One Martini backbone bead per residue (centre of mass of N, CA, C, O) as a GRO file, in nm:
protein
  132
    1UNK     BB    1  11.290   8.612   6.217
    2UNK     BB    2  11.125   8.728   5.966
    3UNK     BB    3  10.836   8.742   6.020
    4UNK     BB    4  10.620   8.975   6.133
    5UNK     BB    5  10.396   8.808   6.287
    6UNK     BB    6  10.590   8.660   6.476
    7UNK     BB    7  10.735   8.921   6.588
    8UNK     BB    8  10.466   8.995   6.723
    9UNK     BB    9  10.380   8.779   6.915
   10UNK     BB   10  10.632   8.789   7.054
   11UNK     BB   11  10.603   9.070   7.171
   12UNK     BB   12  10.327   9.011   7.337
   13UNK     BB   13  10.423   8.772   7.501
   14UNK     BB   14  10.640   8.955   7.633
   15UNK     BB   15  10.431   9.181   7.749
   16UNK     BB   16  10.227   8.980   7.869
   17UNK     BB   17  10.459   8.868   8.110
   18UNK     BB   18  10.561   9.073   8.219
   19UNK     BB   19  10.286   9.239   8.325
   20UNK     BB   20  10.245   8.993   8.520
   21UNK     BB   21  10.490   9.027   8.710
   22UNK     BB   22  10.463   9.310   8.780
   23UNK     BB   23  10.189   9.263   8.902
   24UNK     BB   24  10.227   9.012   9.096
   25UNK     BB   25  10.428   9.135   9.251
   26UNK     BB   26  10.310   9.404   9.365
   27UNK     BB   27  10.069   9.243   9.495
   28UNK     BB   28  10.234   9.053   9.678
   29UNK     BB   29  10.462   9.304   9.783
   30UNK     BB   30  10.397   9.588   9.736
   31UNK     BB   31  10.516   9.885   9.727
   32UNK     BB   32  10.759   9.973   9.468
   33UNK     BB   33  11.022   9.993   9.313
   34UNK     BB   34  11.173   9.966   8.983
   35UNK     BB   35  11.428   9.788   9.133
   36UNK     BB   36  11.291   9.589   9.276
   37UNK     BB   37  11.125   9.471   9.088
   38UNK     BB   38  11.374   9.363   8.946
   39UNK     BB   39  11.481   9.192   9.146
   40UNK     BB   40  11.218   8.979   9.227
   41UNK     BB   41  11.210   8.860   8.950
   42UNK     BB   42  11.504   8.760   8.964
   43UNK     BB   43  11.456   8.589   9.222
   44UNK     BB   44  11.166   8.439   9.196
   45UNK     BB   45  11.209   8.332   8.861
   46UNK     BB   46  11.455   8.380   8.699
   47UNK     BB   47  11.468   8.666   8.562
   48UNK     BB   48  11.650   8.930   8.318
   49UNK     BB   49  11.567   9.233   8.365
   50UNK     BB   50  11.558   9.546   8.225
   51UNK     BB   51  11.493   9.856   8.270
   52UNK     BB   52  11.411   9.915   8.010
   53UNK     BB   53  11.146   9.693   8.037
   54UNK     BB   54  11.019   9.821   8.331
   55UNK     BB   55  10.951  10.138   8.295
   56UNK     BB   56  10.760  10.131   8.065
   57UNK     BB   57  10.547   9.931   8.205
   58UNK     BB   58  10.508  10.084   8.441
   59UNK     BB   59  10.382  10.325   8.289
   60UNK     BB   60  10.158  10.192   8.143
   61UNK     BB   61  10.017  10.081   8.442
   62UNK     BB   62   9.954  10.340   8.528
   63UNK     BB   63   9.804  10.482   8.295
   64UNK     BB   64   9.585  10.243   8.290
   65UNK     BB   65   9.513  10.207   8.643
   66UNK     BB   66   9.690   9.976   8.781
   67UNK     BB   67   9.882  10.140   8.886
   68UNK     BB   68  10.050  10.318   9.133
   69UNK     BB   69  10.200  10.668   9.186
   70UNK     BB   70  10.475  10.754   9.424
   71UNK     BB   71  10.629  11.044   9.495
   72UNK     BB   72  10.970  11.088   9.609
   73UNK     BB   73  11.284  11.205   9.685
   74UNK     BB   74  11.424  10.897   9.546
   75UNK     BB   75  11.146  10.761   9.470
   76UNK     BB   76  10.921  10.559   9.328
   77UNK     BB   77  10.608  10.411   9.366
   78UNK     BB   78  10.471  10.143   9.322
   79UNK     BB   79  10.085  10.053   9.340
   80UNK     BB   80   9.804   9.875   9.459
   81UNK     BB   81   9.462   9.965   9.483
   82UNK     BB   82   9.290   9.781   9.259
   83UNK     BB   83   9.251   9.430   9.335
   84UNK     BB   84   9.030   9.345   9.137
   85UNK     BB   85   9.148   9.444   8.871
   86UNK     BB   86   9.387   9.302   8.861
   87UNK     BB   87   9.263   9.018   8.869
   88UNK     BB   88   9.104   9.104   8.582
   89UNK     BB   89   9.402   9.123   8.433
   90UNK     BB   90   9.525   8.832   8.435
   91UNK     BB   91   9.314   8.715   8.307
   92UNK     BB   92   9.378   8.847   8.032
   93UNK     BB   93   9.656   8.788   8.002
   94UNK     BB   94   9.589   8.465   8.030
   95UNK     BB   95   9.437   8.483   7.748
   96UNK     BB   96   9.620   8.614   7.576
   97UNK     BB   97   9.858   8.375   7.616
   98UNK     BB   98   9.666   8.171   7.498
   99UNK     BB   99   9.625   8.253   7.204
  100UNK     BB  100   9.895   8.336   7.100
  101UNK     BB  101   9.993   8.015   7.164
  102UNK     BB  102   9.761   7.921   6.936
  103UNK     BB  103   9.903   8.067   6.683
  104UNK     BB  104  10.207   7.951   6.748
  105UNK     BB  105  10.121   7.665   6.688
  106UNK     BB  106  10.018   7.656   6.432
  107UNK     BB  107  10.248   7.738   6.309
  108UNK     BB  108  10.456   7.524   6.394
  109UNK     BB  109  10.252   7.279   6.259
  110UNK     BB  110  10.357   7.318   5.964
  111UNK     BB  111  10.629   7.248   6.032
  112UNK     BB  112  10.533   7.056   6.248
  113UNK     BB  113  10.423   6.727   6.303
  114UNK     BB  114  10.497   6.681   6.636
  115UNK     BB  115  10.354   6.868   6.760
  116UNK     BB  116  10.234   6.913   7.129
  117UNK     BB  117   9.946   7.084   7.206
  118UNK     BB  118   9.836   6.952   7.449
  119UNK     BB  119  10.106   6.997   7.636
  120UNK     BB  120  10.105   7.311   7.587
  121UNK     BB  121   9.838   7.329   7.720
  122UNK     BB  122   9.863   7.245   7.976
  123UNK     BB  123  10.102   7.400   8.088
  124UNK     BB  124   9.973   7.670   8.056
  125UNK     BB  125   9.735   7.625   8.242
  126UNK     BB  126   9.887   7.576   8.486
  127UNK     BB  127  10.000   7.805   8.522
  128UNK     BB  128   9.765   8.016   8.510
  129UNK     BB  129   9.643   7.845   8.751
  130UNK     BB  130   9.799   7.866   9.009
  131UNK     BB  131   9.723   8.108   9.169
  132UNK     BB  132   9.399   8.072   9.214
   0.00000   0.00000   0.00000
């Protein structure tokens, strides 16, 4: 992956998957620290992401308003305050991660001439909507 265009998708579209992971678990799990959260993710999706990945953006959903944050004597606890705040990032996570992937497409289309795009739209919105 030589082009910078192309890893900054891949981090884009990994940063806003992650954020979904983690506002979903605390959405639907409740308040947790981030080492649950890394459990959780790890457990109910069969993802394996490291600490350096969660507590930064753990960090960032906080800073931004979207988790609260609440230190006890051993340890963070992560909690959603506005659920509807929330459900309103999910939207936009959603709708972010439909963009980046229809430019993903593009670029692959150039490449890949049998590239099925309708499917992998179908996919992703199947994806994406099944929450709601």
């Amino acid at each position: 992956m030589d082009d910078p265009e192309t890893a900054n998708i891949y981090t884009e579209l990994a940063r806003t998957a992650l954020d979904g992971l983690i506002l979903s678990t605390i959405h639907l799990g409740g308040a947790m620290s981030g080492a649950d959260v890394q459990r959780r993710i790890n457990t109910t999706h069969g993802v394996n992401i490291s600490p350096g990945a969660v507590y930064p953006r753990l960090q960032s959903l906080a800073d931004d308003g979207l988790l609260c944050k609440r230190e006890t004597p051993n340890e963070t606890l992560y909690g959603v305050d506005d659920h509807h705040r929330t459900q309103q990032r999910f939207k936009t996570l959603a709708e972010c991660h439909v963009e980046l992937a229809d430019t993903y497409i593009d670029a692959c289309a150039t490449e890949h001439t049998e590239f099925d795009t309708d499917a992998l739209r179908r996919r992703l919105y199947e994806h994406v909507t099944e929450s709601e």
